[in-house]
Each structure stands twice: as structure tokens, then as C-alpha cells.
Amino acid sequence: MTGPRPRVVVLTAPGLAAPSQLDAAAAELDVEVEVVQAEELARALPGARALFLWDFFSAAVQDAWPAADVLEWIHVAAAGVDSLLFEDLRRSDVTVTNAHGVFDRPIAEFVLASILAHAKRLHESMRLQREHEWAHRETTRVQGQRVLVVGTGGIGREIARLLRAVGCEVRGAGRREREDDPDFGTVVRSDELAEHVGWADHVVNATPLTPQTRGLLDGAVFAAMRPEAHVVNIGRGASLVEADLLAALREGRLAGASLDVFGTEPLPDDSPLWDAPGLVASAHLSGDVVGWRDRLAEQFVANLRRWRAGEPLTGVVDTRLGYVPGRDSGSGSEGAS
Amino acid sequence: MTGPRPRVVVLTAPGLAAPSQLDAAAAELDVEVEVVQAEELARALPGARALFLWDFFSAAVQDAWPAADVLEWIHVAAAGVDSLLFEDLRRSDVTVTNAHGVFDRPIAEFVLASILAHAKRLHESMRLQREHEWAHRETTRVQGQRVLVVGTGGIGREIARLLRAVGCEVRGAGRREREDDPDFGTVVRSDELAEHVGWADHVVNATPLTPQTRGLLDGAVFAAMRPEAHVVNIGRGASLVEADLLAALREGRLAGASLDVFGTEPLPDDSPLWDAPGLVASAHLSGDVVGWRDRLAEQFVANLRRWRAGEPLTGVVDTRLGYVPGRDSGSGSEGAS
């Protein structure tokens, strides 16, 4: 990358400080960094060649898009880019990169925690504890339990590897069925999910939110699951039809659900999901281990260094697919979520 | 084993049915099986050559001991034999066997569940959920966290292997220090615990209850732990000084404790432990996965078959040590708990 000192815009938000790593990076890499909030974005974009979405949930880019006259690259400090993508961006030549890889291991650990908590009935024990009630109950062994991981991108693969390490039997669900996947072995088609979920003790959604995955876990899927099964969602809330899940839980057709993501976030105070039987809710935190913001900032700086050196960027999103294509991109598998 | 058809007494309790496997085993192995409850034990023991403590928490054997005139073998359907052992039994030639191995994997999974629940703040999320409160918080990565497993018997070893499989750094604490243990690598001395717990993010008690392990986790040990550390007890309640733990939790000197065992069980309704900050209580169920009673009965029948064939029994307890000696028994390591 040559030419005059480029300007990089960093989108932040009230209460969200820009990364401390940026000053040193700007000096080292000879770039001008301008930190703005959403309402200043349209003013700042003209002449800017790169945009760093540090406020990764912001949907401000679409509104300011006409002002992006020389923009080459947008980096999103998140795994899911669903809140960024819009048609004009897809059609443009702007490169989009994401936080590929940063969340894989933390989210996999969170999924394992959710599966173990369900198997060992930890939430039920906590309710009993609150009531000072001693009640011996039988738990289940996770070794040998079957887990269907929907989404065969980086996060889904790390989930599969970690679950296999503790002795679970794992399958994947992706765009193309196969029997020889290095992490999953068997991969079934995610557009035929209802035909395959009956096999599983746990069904984990790890897909990016795209038109293909919106509403993927619906009433038909829940009806095909075993009544003692458990659903985990660490992808995006809109990939799961919450009303259908609620009905299945209330009618005892499904034993449990661990949801870290919801159709509306924050989950409204009056949502019936909070009190649904067997439902465990957390506040979209599955990947956010101590130090996560530093990792995200460092990842951006590393890509900024590549950009200035004219090297290929990492974590490049296929804006048509809506995610970073994985090892099977040629044949159309699910990418990283 | 030859001679006349031997009589085997099975100790059960009100509400505890004798294993269904016994009838077929009695016929196959030509033994007479008599099922009794505690108050009938002294009457049933004369002439009995084996005793199966299906009610494994019973302390009735000591009272009935003078009636044990030809007893050769006691099998306990539990890992811990602390409630059985007494001085006259130790001095006798009666062989004691236990449920060696049956609980290793279920308990290891429970320990992993407890560690992950702590790292991912699942109990805190559940409290927030009850209040319909959305609160994003940072969690921690268990990969690389340090776990000191006190007790290097079969259960402690399975815990170590499972925690290593998910990327934890593990050390053991046993009777003899060493650096070359196949499961733990480093083993420190459990009688110098306070010198070693500062290293750990999690300290897990997996010792059998013996005079050496009674009160092992005390105020000095808690004071030496890091304030963000977490204690797990799946051994016996009396190995941990509950009043000292309570003080450490209340004073914020320790972040959390997951206790599945207590000095008094069931834990009394008015125990201050129920509401101690950061304390997670469960009802002595860590090893009791669905099917556990069948596994225990099958294990006894397998030993009964060996006994009738004159073969060595498995899971033989060293009644002087109070547990089944492990691979390092010659040098005095902790055995299975």
C-alpha cells in the first residue's frame, strides 16, 4: 500500500473508549486515525480509506454510505457481520474483514459449559439451594452423548473438537452432506435439519445469520427433537424461532434450552423467555472472556499492518455469503459464524 | 472357593430395593442371598461368608460385628469406605472391596462442570435471569487455567485427564512429591497444601476421608489461595473445614466454592452454607449418573463370580490406609476416593 498517509476512521459509541493500541499503531504505520461516533460518521467518511467498526453492533454504516468515496476496507470487531451488511456494500469493491478466530475457543468452552450444566442439572441444584432443599437426583454422563453442531465454520469446528475431547459423539450440519469431515466426521444438510435432530441429545446453533439461517431452528425442528434434548444458541437470536421454542418448552416436548443470543437484545424485561421452563438465558457474552477487547484491537492492528504493507488481509468476509468462507467454501459449506 | 453353598447377606434400607441382578447371580453362582435391613444384621451375620453393603452409608456393621463369625468379605457399593471402617474390622482378616472405578468418570465430569460454571459465571447469570436483568459481563477462558487436584487415586486421576483434555494445566497433591506422574506431571505434598494452593485457579478435593485428610482444607489453605480462586469438594465433607470456608467467602478472600459433600448430610435447613456468597451446593450426587445403581450391582456380581471361582477380587481396600492403593501404593500415594 503506497500513496499519501491514509486516514482510518474508528467508529466507537458513548461509553466505549477507542482501543489504547491505536495511537502506537498510527505512529508505527504512518496512518491518520480519527475516532468518531455514529452521528459523525457521514462527516468523517469522505477521504477515509479504511473504517474500523469498534462499535460492532452499529448499523450506522448504511446511513453514511453515500459519504464513503474512497473507502477500501471495513474491519468489524465481531464474528457476525449481519448487522453491517447491506446491498450497496455487497455490490461495492470494499473489502470486509471480521474477528475471525478470536471467539472460537471461548464460545466452544461456553457451549461445553452449557451442555455440562444441563447434564449435571446445575441450574436445578441452584434453585433447590435457594430453597435450602436437599434433593439427591441422578445426572447424566456426557461421555457418549450426541451433539449436532449446526454451522461448520471456525466456531462450529472448535465446538466439535472440544466436545470430542470430552468424549461426546459429534456431527455437523452444513450446506453439503459428507462423511469425511476432519472435525465432524459426518456432516448432514442444514436445510434438512428436522430429519437429523432426532439423533441428538444436544443441538447447538453456531451459524452466522444469513437468509439461509434465519428461522432455521423452528417448530418443525423442535418437534423432531427428542423430548429429553437440549438446544444451545450462541449464533444469532434470529436463527431460532423463539415462539416455537417457547411452545416446545412449555408443552414439555423439549427438556432445555441455553440461549446466549436473542431476537431482540437486550432481552426485554417482559419477554416470556426469561421464565420459560428449562430455559437458561445469558447476555450475549459467550465469547467475551477477560482480555477479549484487547485481542480484537490487536487483530485489527495486525490487519492494518498487512494493509499498509500491501499484503493480503486475514478474515475476509464473502459479502455475498455473509461470512468468512471456510475450508469447504468451494463446495459451499457454512463459514465461520 | 469350594465347600458348601455360601450365604451372602445384602444390607439394604427402607425404600431401597435390593438389586434385581441378585436372583440370577445367586442361581448361577450357587450362593444363598439374604436381604436384610440394619436392625436384622446381627441376626443374619452368623454363618454368612460375605456381606454386600448395598446401603453404603450404613454404619450398622460395627454394631453387628460380634455376630460376624465366618465372614470373609465385605463389598461396599460406594467409593468412600470411611463410614464402614472401624478398628476391629481393620484388625480382622475380612477383605473389604469397594466400587472402585465406577464413579471416576461421572465425578470428573461433575468437576469439569463446576469449573466451567464458575469460569462462565453461569450461576450469576441464573440469578440475573430470575430478575429479568440483562447484564453483559466478561467471563474467563478455562484453557490454561491451573487446577490443583488433591488426591491422586482413581477419581483424582480421571479428573486430571479430563481437565487436561480441555486445556487446563493440572497438578496433583498426594503423599509423595514427584515430577513424573503420568496423569499429573507434578505432584506436591498434600500435607504442605498451603504452600502450593497459591498456584491454582481451582483447588479440587478428591481425597478419601482418612485421619490424614480430615480437615485438610482449612483456614490456612484458604488464606493461601488467590482471592479469585475456586474450591471444589467431591470427596467427603469432613475433609474441608466449613466454618473456615464460610469466613473466607464472606470476607471476599475466596471467589467461589462448589460443594457436593458436607460434614452433615443432608445439609440442615438452617446451615449458613446454603446462602454463603459464591457457594454452590449440590446433594452428594456428583457420581450418580443414570444407571449408576445397575453399574454398582453388576460390579458386585462380577466380584462375587471371582470369589466363587477362587480368583482375586478387584477393588480391594487397604483397611489401614482407608482406600484402594493406587499405582504408587508402595511409596504411599493417595488412593482412590
XYZ file of C-alpha atoms in Angstrom:
674
model
C 0.000 0.000 0.000
C 1.597 3.232 -1.099
C 0.487 6.797 -1.627
C -0.183 9.569 0.895
C -0.751 8.959 4.599
C -4.153 7.251 4.678
C -6.945 8.166 7.043
C -8.623 5.431 9.073
C -11.953 6.107 10.771
C -12.737 4.260 14.006
C -16.407 4.031 14.935
C -16.991 3.944 18.649
C -20.018 4.710 20.840
C -20.888 6.583 24.039
C -19.148 4.836 26.921
C -16.943 2.797 24.592
C -13.343 4.050 24.631
C -11.296 3.574 21.475
C -8.582 0.909 21.837
C -5.422 2.147 23.520
C -3.396 0.236 20.921
C -4.353 2.668 18.131
C -2.007 5.548 18.940
C 1.133 3.446 18.734
C -0.143 1.695 15.622
C -0.907 5.002 13.896
C 2.597 6.246 14.566
C 4.284 2.995 13.536
C 2.247 2.534 10.375
C 2.001 6.210 9.379
C -1.779 6.404 9.281
C -4.115 9.129 10.492
C -6.695 7.738 12.924
C -9.957 9.579 13.515
C -12.269 8.290 16.237
C -15.952 9.144 15.741
C -19.379 8.155 16.961
C -22.321 7.208 14.740
C -23.666 10.709 14.167
C -20.244 11.922 12.975
C -19.653 9.061 10.575
C -21.049 10.700 7.396
C -18.887 13.746 8.014
C -15.751 11.666 8.625
C -16.021 9.137 5.802
C -15.135 11.329 2.783
C -11.473 10.740 2.041
C -11.187 7.861 4.547
C -9.694 4.686 3.097
C -10.434 2.327 5.991
C -13.153 2.015 8.627
C -12.803 0.071 11.869
C -16.134 -0.833 13.469
C -15.038 -0.969 17.075
C -18.734 -0.496 17.948
C -19.512 -3.761 16.174
C -23.269 -3.691 16.699
C -23.689 -0.332 14.987
C -25.893 -0.184 11.900
C -24.678 3.354 11.132
C -22.609 2.444 8.088
C -25.577 2.040 5.766
C -26.847 5.561 6.557
C -23.431 7.118 5.983
C -22.617 5.010 2.944
C -23.012 7.764 0.299
C -20.123 9.608 2.004
C -17.731 6.675 1.537
C -15.970 7.984 -1.553
C -12.574 6.283 -1.378
C -13.244 3.569 1.205
C -11.320 0.343 0.556
C -11.726 -1.700 3.702
C -14.047 -2.186 6.684
C -12.904 -4.260 9.649
C -15.603 -5.396 12.115
C -14.558 -6.252 15.668
C -17.069 -9.122 15.787
C -17.548 -12.583 14.325
C -21.033 -11.937 12.963
C -21.305 -9.226 10.308
C -25.078 -9.498 9.838
C -25.732 -6.071 11.352
C -23.275 -4.441 8.917
C -24.078 -5.952 5.528
C -26.416 -4.169 3.112
C -26.929 -4.408 -0.608
C -24.830 -1.396 -1.734
C -21.905 -2.665 0.335
C -22.235 -6.154 -1.122
C -22.144 -4.689 -4.633
C -19.137 -2.471 -3.895
C -15.438 -3.326 -4.047
C -14.961 -2.583 -0.354
C -13.230 -5.446 1.466
C -14.892 -6.531 4.718
C -12.883 -8.377 7.375
C -14.040 -9.672 10.743
C -12.797 -11.001 14.096
C -12.197 -14.422 12.587
C -10.918 -16.916 15.161
C -10.883 -14.694 18.242
C -14.111 -16.100 19.652
C -13.760 -19.747 18.599
C -12.298 -21.152 21.780
C -14.209 -19.016 24.323
C -17.525 -19.833 22.632
C -16.660 -23.533 22.427
C -15.976 -23.502 26.164
C -19.296 -21.774 26.779
C -21.120 -24.436 24.773
C -19.385 -27.186 26.748
C -20.330 -25.378 29.971
C -23.967 -25.219 28.832
C -24.038 -28.916 27.913
C -22.425 -29.957 31.205
C -24.729 -27.696 33.228
C -27.710 -29.369 31.562
C -26.323 -32.890 32.064
C -25.387 -32.268 35.702
C -28.610 -30.330 36.424
C -26.685 -27.407 37.891
C -29.462 -24.877 37.393
C -31.939 -27.132 39.154
C -29.458 -27.586 42.010
C -29.205 -23.826 42.300
C -32.976 -23.474 42.579
C -33.029 -26.148 45.286
C -30.165 -24.418 47.074
C -32.130 -21.167 47.159
C -34.909 -23.078 48.905
C -32.433 -24.831 51.270
C -33.718 -28.097 49.871
C -31.519 -31.201 49.826
C -32.689 -33.417 46.962
C -30.495 -36.167 45.622
C -31.124 -36.685 41.905
C -29.497 -38.662 39.120
C -27.494 -36.794 36.492
C -26.300 -37.938 33.081
C -22.884 -38.812 31.697
C -21.825 -36.541 28.811
C -19.329 -39.098 27.545
C -21.091 -40.712 24.603
C -23.833 -38.093 24.378
C -24.616 -36.954 20.866
C -24.273 -33.352 19.788
C -25.343 -31.933 16.441
C -23.464 -28.695 15.734
C -25.282 -26.577 13.159
C -22.694 -24.436 11.374
C -19.351 -25.771 10.190
C -17.302 -22.570 10.340
C -14.449 -21.812 12.710
C -16.645 -21.604 15.803
C -18.581 -24.775 14.980
C -15.330 -26.635 14.364
C -13.793 -25.580 17.666
C -17.004 -26.644 19.422
C -16.760 -30.038 17.715
C -13.121 -30.505 18.699
C -13.714 -29.565 22.335
C -16.801 -31.765 22.677
C -14.947 -34.695 21.131
C -12.103 -34.140 23.591
C -14.516 -34.847 26.452
C -15.967 -37.920 24.752
C -19.127 -36.622 23.072
C -20.194 -38.023 19.731
C -20.434 -35.068 17.336
C -21.936 -34.420 13.929
C -22.116 -31.212 11.935
C -24.872 -29.668 9.871
C -23.771 -27.590 6.895
C -24.628 -26.812 3.320
C -23.226 -30.017 1.869
C -23.519 -33.509 3.352
C -20.377 -35.587 3.693
C -18.817 -38.332 5.807
C -15.165 -37.393 5.861
C -15.011 -34.044 7.595
C -11.861 -33.771 9.741
C -13.674 -32.182 12.702
C -17.200 -33.551 12.378
C -16.876 -36.838 10.530
C -20.490 -36.839 9.387
C -21.978 -33.556 8.175
C -25.700 -33.518 7.381
C -27.536 -30.867 5.392
C -28.680 -27.937 7.491
C -31.639 -27.386 5.183
C -32.886 -30.838 6.198
C -32.358 -30.284 9.905
C -35.665 -31.815 11.038
C -34.593 -35.121 9.523
C -31.421 -35.233 11.595
C -32.041 -33.675 15.019
C -33.742 -36.807 16.388
C -30.271 -38.328 16.653
C -29.021 -35.693 19.088
C -29.038 -35.127 22.842
C -27.936 -31.542 22.217
C -28.402 -29.314 19.162
C -26.047 -26.318 19.011
C -26.605 -23.393 16.666
C -23.281 -21.883 15.543
C -24.337 -20.427 12.201
C -23.887 -16.855 11.016
C -27.172 -15.039 10.441
C -27.910 -15.131 6.710
C -31.126 -15.518 4.703
C -30.478 -19.286 4.799
C -30.141 -19.496 8.582
C -32.876 -17.048 9.608
C -35.537 -19.088 11.409
C -33.565 -22.300 10.854
C -34.456 -23.743 14.276
C -38.237 -23.700 14.091
C -41.235 -25.662 15.291
C -40.628 -28.488 12.837
C -37.079 -28.897 14.139
C -38.143 -28.794 17.790
C -40.919 -31.315 17.070
C -38.338 -33.686 15.607
C -36.042 -33.434 18.618
C -36.156 -35.940 21.466
C -38.160 -34.711 24.471
C -35.091 -35.008 26.721
C -32.929 -32.986 24.304
C -31.388 -29.565 24.824
C -30.873 -26.670 22.416
C -27.936 -24.259 22.649
C -27.818 -20.986 20.687
C -24.606 -18.984 20.584
C -25.054 -17.792 16.963
C -27.716 -15.171 16.416
C -31.147 -14.952 18.010
C -32.984 -14.686 14.698
C -31.774 -18.135 13.625
C -34.160 -19.604 16.190
C -37.932 -19.055 16.229
C -38.399 -18.062 19.839
C -42.183 -18.530 19.890
C -41.772 -22.098 18.647
C -39.117 -22.841 21.249
C -41.290 -21.377 23.983
C -44.210 -23.619 22.970
C -41.998 -26.718 22.902
C -40.568 -25.972 26.362
C -43.945 -25.155 27.882
C -45.539 -28.293 26.473
C -42.695 -30.471 27.753
C -41.689 -31.512 24.253
C -38.130 -30.308 24.849
C -36.127 -30.539 28.087
C -33.991 -27.434 27.938
C -32.502 -24.525 26.057
C -29.423 -22.406 26.727
C -29.702 -19.126 24.858
C -26.929 -16.543 24.800
C -28.463 -14.607 21.896
C -31.979 -13.359 21.256
C -34.066 -11.834 18.501
C -34.154 -8.590 20.473
C -31.168 -7.617 22.624
C -31.194 -6.675 25.413
C -33.979 -9.180 26.016
C -36.982 -7.047 27.109
C -38.000 -7.257 30.735
C -41.443 -8.578 29.789
C -40.209 -11.335 27.469
C -41.775 -14.697 28.349
C -38.398 -16.309 27.614
C -36.973 -15.211 30.978
C -39.293 -17.593 32.838
C -39.733 -20.377 30.293
C -39.312 -23.853 31.847
C -35.838 -25.260 31.245
C -34.598 -22.080 29.585
C -31.232 -20.666 30.618
C -30.528 -17.121 29.436
C -27.287 -15.152 29.316
C -26.500 -11.700 27.961
C -24.660 -12.327 24.658
C -21.388 -12.959 26.430
C -20.350 -16.449 25.338
C -17.201 -15.267 23.555
C -16.287 -12.396 25.809
C -13.524 -13.675 28.033
C -11.323 -11.297 30.007
C -8.989 -9.600 27.519
C -11.344 -10.029 24.550
C -11.296 -6.329 23.601
C -7.506 -6.307 23.600
C -7.495 -9.357 21.336
C -9.901 -7.620 18.961
C -7.808 -4.454 18.859
C -4.594 -6.409 18.306
C -6.239 -8.343 15.493
C -7.225 -5.085 13.775
C -3.731 -3.649 14.165
C -2.248 -6.806 12.643
C -4.549 -6.443 9.637
C -3.751 -2.720 9.448
C -0.078 -3.646 9.265
C -0.816 -6.061 6.411
C -2.885 -3.409 4.639
C -0.079 -0.865 4.832
C 2.395 -3.444 3.582
C 0.155 -4.372 0.676
C -0.236 -7.920 1.978
C -3.487 -9.914 1.881
C -5.823 -9.244 4.799
C -6.997 -12.100 7.030
C -10.614 -12.866 7.907
C -12.024 -11.608 4.604
C -15.814 -11.948 4.561
C -17.560 -13.139 1.421
C -20.199 -10.394 1.481
C -22.477 -12.443 -0.746
C -22.433 -15.397 1.680
C -22.273 -13.258 4.806
C -19.310 -14.938 6.461
C -15.663 -15.925 6.029
C -15.687 -18.968 3.756
C -14.072 -21.998 5.340
C -12.122 -24.921 4.024
C -15.115 -26.122 2.056
C -16.038 -22.797 0.534
C -15.663 -24.135 -2.980
C -18.436 -26.584 -2.313
C -20.496 -24.179 -0.286
C -20.205 -25.205 3.379
C -21.198 -22.919 6.223
C -18.470 -20.467 7.029
C -17.373 -19.109 10.362
C -20.063 -17.550 12.446
C -13.788 -71.098 46.516
C -15.163 -74.522 47.400
C -17.219 -76.009 50.207
C -20.959 -75.819 50.885
C -23.275 -73.260 49.278
C -22.227 -69.986 50.934
C -24.620 -67.446 52.348
C -24.298 -63.796 51.302
C -26.041 -61.084 53.311
C -27.174 -57.965 51.470
C -27.757 -54.884 53.612
C -30.444 -52.616 52.297
C -32.623 -49.921 53.868
C -36.237 -48.752 53.951
C -37.168 -47.595 50.459
C -34.057 -49.105 48.912
C -34.872 -52.218 46.882
C -32.197 -54.902 46.595
C -30.637 -55.091 43.118
C -32.665 -57.088 40.620
C -29.449 -58.692 39.386
C -29.030 -60.736 42.596
C -31.542 -63.513 41.910
C -29.938 -64.567 38.660
C -26.467 -64.268 40.179
C -27.450 -66.419 43.179
C -28.735 -69.146 40.890
C -25.774 -69.018 38.543
C -23.138 -68.937 41.277
C -24.897 -71.260 43.719
C -24.999 -68.856 46.649
C -27.771 -68.171 49.127
C -28.669 -64.489 49.231
C -30.378 -62.975 52.253
C -31.549 -59.382 52.074
C -31.794 -57.596 55.423
C -32.060 -54.120 56.887
C -29.824 -52.698 59.618
C -31.798 -53.999 62.599
C -31.701 -57.560 61.228
C -27.982 -57.574 60.503
C -26.776 -59.086 63.821
C -29.270 -61.922 63.437
C -28.275 -62.598 59.809
C -24.475 -62.432 60.071
C -23.747 -65.722 61.905
C -22.751 -68.238 59.238
C -22.644 -65.618 56.476
C -19.406 -65.613 54.480
C -19.947 -62.377 52.526
C -21.701 -59.080 53.160
C -22.779 -56.660 50.436
C -23.391 -53.127 51.708
C -25.957 -52.041 49.165
C -26.929 -49.356 51.706
C -23.450 -47.925 51.502
C -23.917 -45.149 54.047
C -24.926 -47.538 56.818
C -22.795 -47.639 59.935
C -24.603 -50.770 61.135
C -21.724 -53.164 60.591
C -19.779 -52.089 63.648
C -22.751 -52.767 65.954
C -23.354 -56.211 64.439
C -19.673 -57.104 64.221
C -19.592 -59.643 67.097
C -22.054 -61.757 65.081
C -19.697 -62.000 62.090
C -18.310 -65.448 62.902
C -17.214 -66.720 59.480
C -17.301 -63.519 57.429
C -14.615 -63.377 54.744
C -15.561 -60.441 52.578
C -17.459 -57.140 52.656
C -18.216 -55.309 49.414
C -19.300 -51.666 49.702
C -21.327 -50.152 46.851
C -19.506 -46.824 47.223
C -16.096 -45.324 46.557
C -15.572 -43.990 50.060
C -15.460 -46.601 52.838
C -14.988 -44.123 55.702
C -18.431 -44.826 57.172
C -17.689 -48.566 57.303
C -14.183 -48.842 58.710
C -13.631 -49.424 62.416
C -10.728 -50.789 64.422
C -11.921 -54.395 64.871
C -12.564 -54.672 61.139
C -9.116 -53.252 60.335
C -7.532 -55.865 62.611
C -9.546 -58.724 61.153
C -8.796 -60.825 58.092
C -12.016 -59.750 56.389
C -11.400 -58.467 52.857
C -13.088 -55.146 52.048
C -13.760 -54.192 48.424
C -15.391 -51.046 47.079
C -16.935 -49.539 43.945
C -13.509 -48.808 42.538
C -13.691 -47.062 39.147
C -17.465 -46.781 38.788
C -17.591 -43.140 39.823
C -14.335 -41.906 38.267
C -15.698 -40.553 35.014
C -19.042 -39.183 36.277
C -17.290 -37.329 39.089
C -14.614 -35.985 36.736
C -17.370 -34.620 34.509
C -19.043 -33.024 37.516
C -15.787 -31.322 38.486
C -15.348 -30.020 34.934
C -18.957 -28.781 35.004
C -18.275 -26.965 38.282
C -15.101 -25.353 36.950
C -16.783 -24.253 33.722
C -19.846 -22.933 35.573
C -17.518 -20.831 37.715
C -15.473 -19.587 34.741
C -18.564 -18.773 32.663
C -20.463 -17.279 35.638
C -23.492 -19.480 34.973
C -24.880 -19.208 38.495
C -24.672 -15.437 38.381
C -26.442 -15.463 35.001
C -29.198 -17.545 36.521
C -29.695 -15.054 39.329
C -29.856 -12.211 36.796
C -32.312 -14.235 34.702
C -34.618 -14.617 37.694
C -34.640 -10.837 37.983
C -35.149 -10.385 34.204
C -31.920 -8.429 34.190
C -29.744 -8.242 31.074
C -26.153 -7.659 32.193
C -23.263 -8.292 29.853
C -20.205 -9.439 31.804
C -16.802 -10.829 30.941
C -16.110 -14.483 31.621
C -12.809 -16.356 31.761
C -11.148 -18.869 29.485
C -10.561 -22.249 31.155
C -7.855 -23.164 28.665
C -4.631 -22.543 30.546
C -6.280 -22.222 33.946
C -4.485 -24.039 36.736
C -6.128 -26.766 38.751
C -4.641 -28.467 41.805
C -6.287 -31.854 42.342
C -5.859 -33.048 45.912
C -5.962 -36.847 45.907
C -4.153 -38.962 43.347
C -6.410 -42.027 43.341
C -8.616 -43.206 40.508
C -11.067 -40.317 40.770
C -8.347 -37.678 41.033
C -6.575 -39.167 38.029
C -9.697 -39.161 35.866
C -10.306 -35.547 36.874
C -6.758 -34.690 35.817
C -7.105 -36.423 32.459
C -10.428 -34.746 31.664
C -9.221 -31.291 32.681
C -6.087 -31.707 30.613
C -8.228 -32.727 27.646
C -9.880 -29.295 27.729
C -6.571 -27.463 28.089
C -6.253 -26.869 31.824
C -2.874 -27.025 33.484
C -3.103 -29.648 36.228
C -1.064 -30.654 39.242
C -1.789 -33.266 41.879
C -1.347 -33.252 45.633
C -0.553 -36.594 47.231
C 1.527 -38.184 49.920
C 4.792 -38.109 47.992
C 6.066 -35.277 45.803
C 7.268 -36.106 42.311
C 7.590 -34.622 38.829
C 6.970 -37.592 36.583
C 3.417 -38.657 37.306
C 1.706 -39.896 34.114
C -1.572 -38.078 34.854
C -0.453 -35.099 36.912
C 3.126 -34.438 35.936
C 3.923 -32.545 39.118
C 2.574 -33.914 42.388
C 3.071 -31.804 45.517
C 2.721 -32.976 49.098
C -0.833 -32.776 50.385
C 0.441 -32.214 53.927
C 2.027 -28.963 52.669
C -1.072 -27.818 50.817
C -0.906 -24.181 51.965
C 2.469 -23.852 50.268
C 1.065 -24.917 46.906
C -2.505 -23.675 46.522
C -1.423 -20.142 45.581
C -0.527 -21.528 42.173
C -4.095 -22.626 41.407
C -7.225 -21.079 39.936
C -9.192 -24.084 41.189
C -8.454 -26.486 44.051
C -10.349 -29.788 43.874
C -10.611 -32.159 46.820
C -10.757 -35.778 45.643
C -9.314 -37.494 48.700
C -10.858 -40.329 50.671
C -11.712 -39.390 54.251
C -8.922 -40.664 56.482
C -7.242 -39.256 59.574
C -4.741 -37.586 57.217
C -7.382 -35.842 55.098
C -9.817 -34.833 57.836
C -9.809 -31.025 57.950
C -7.186 -30.880 55.181
C -8.742 -27.809 53.531
C -8.690 -25.369 56.405
C -8.283 -21.669 57.095
C -4.557 -21.749 56.404
C -5.169 -23.284 52.986
C -7.949 -20.820 52.114
C -5.750 -17.924 53.244
C -3.021 -19.087 50.876
C -5.359 -19.304 47.894
C -5.766 -16.464 45.420
C -8.839 -14.290 46.080
C -10.242 -15.117 42.626
C -9.813 -18.864 43.161
C -12.485 -21.526 43.473
C -12.675 -24.649 45.648
C -14.445 -27.849 44.570
C -15.212 -30.671 47.003
C -16.456 -34.003 45.681
C -14.613 -36.111 48.272
C -16.013 -36.004 51.782
C -17.388 -33.016 53.660
C -15.179 -33.549 56.695
C -12.031 -33.014 54.615
C -12.956 -29.318 54.443
C -13.401 -27.053 57.472
C -16.728 -25.494 56.603
C -16.515 -22.654 59.127
C -13.155 -21.589 57.668
C -14.536 -21.705 54.132
C -17.568 -19.689 55.162
C -15.361 -16.992 56.670
C -13.160 -16.825 53.566
C -16.183 -16.491 51.255
C -17.911 -13.909 53.431
C -14.772 -11.818 53.710
C -14.188 -11.932 49.960
C -10.890 -13.770 50.353
C -12.113 -16.536 48.048
C -14.305 -16.176 44.957
C -16.265 -19.394 44.982
C -16.822 -22.928 46.189
C -18.717 -25.838 44.662
C -19.569 -28.360 47.355
C -21.244 -31.668 46.614
C -20.437 -33.117 50.045
C -20.866 -31.738 53.543
C -19.895 -32.502 57.118
C -23.564 -33.244 57.852
C -25.751 -34.729 55.129
C -28.451 -33.864 54.302
C -27.220 -30.307 54.841
C -29.509 -28.898 57.576
C -32.055 -26.317 56.528
C -30.516 -23.728 58.842
C -26.922 -24.190 57.664
C -25.297 -20.850 56.765
C -23.623 -22.625 53.833
C -26.831 -22.541 51.752
C -26.609 -18.761 51.402
C -22.862 -18.169 51.553
C -21.627 -15.810 48.817
C -20.201 -17.707 45.847
C -21.118 -21.098 47.286
C -22.781 -23.647 45.018
C -24.307 -26.645 46.801
C -25.492 -29.970 45.445
C -26.841 -33.058 47.210
C -23.962 -35.580 47.099
C -24.797 -36.590 43.546
C -21.602 -35.922 41.588
C -21.054 -39.582 40.680
C -24.652 -40.660 40.371
C -25.387 -40.738 36.671
C -28.427 -42.554 35.301
C -27.725 -46.284 35.589
C -25.273 -45.927 38.487
C -27.081 -48.441 40.717
C -27.052 -51.011 37.930
C -23.313 -50.460 37.467
C -22.763 -50.947 41.212
C -24.810 -54.147 41.272
C -23.036 -55.536 38.210
C -19.674 -54.731 39.786
C -20.622 -56.684 42.913
C -21.848 -59.637 40.862
C -18.578 -59.652 38.919
C -16.631 -59.771 42.189
C -18.996 -62.440 43.517
C -18.203 -64.524 40.458
C -14.471 -64.109 41.132
C -14.971 -65.027 44.765
C -16.810 -68.231 43.877
C -14.117 -69.094 41.346
C -11.375 -68.502 43.887
C -9.943 -65.647 41.835
C -8.568 -62.411 43.302
C -11.196 -59.750 43.987
C -10.916 -56.298 42.420
C -11.101 -53.015 44.295
C -9.540 -54.370 47.487
C -9.307 -51.645 50.127
C -6.214 -51.351 52.292
C -8.157 -51.030 55.547
C -5.166 -49.468 57.268
C -4.949 -46.689 54.644
C -8.703 -46.442 54.122
C -8.744 -46.704 50.335
C -7.706 -48.841 47.380
C -3.968 -48.276 46.960
C -3.063 -46.953 43.532
C -0.097 -47.324 41.262
C 2.130 -45.634 43.835
C 0.936 -47.614 46.807
C 4.427 -48.821 47.554
C 5.505 -45.260 48.150
C 2.285 -44.268 49.813
C 0.318 -42.068 47.412
C -3.312 -41.203 47.972
C -5.591 -43.949 46.746
C -8.986 -43.781 45.134
C -11.597 -41.785 46.936
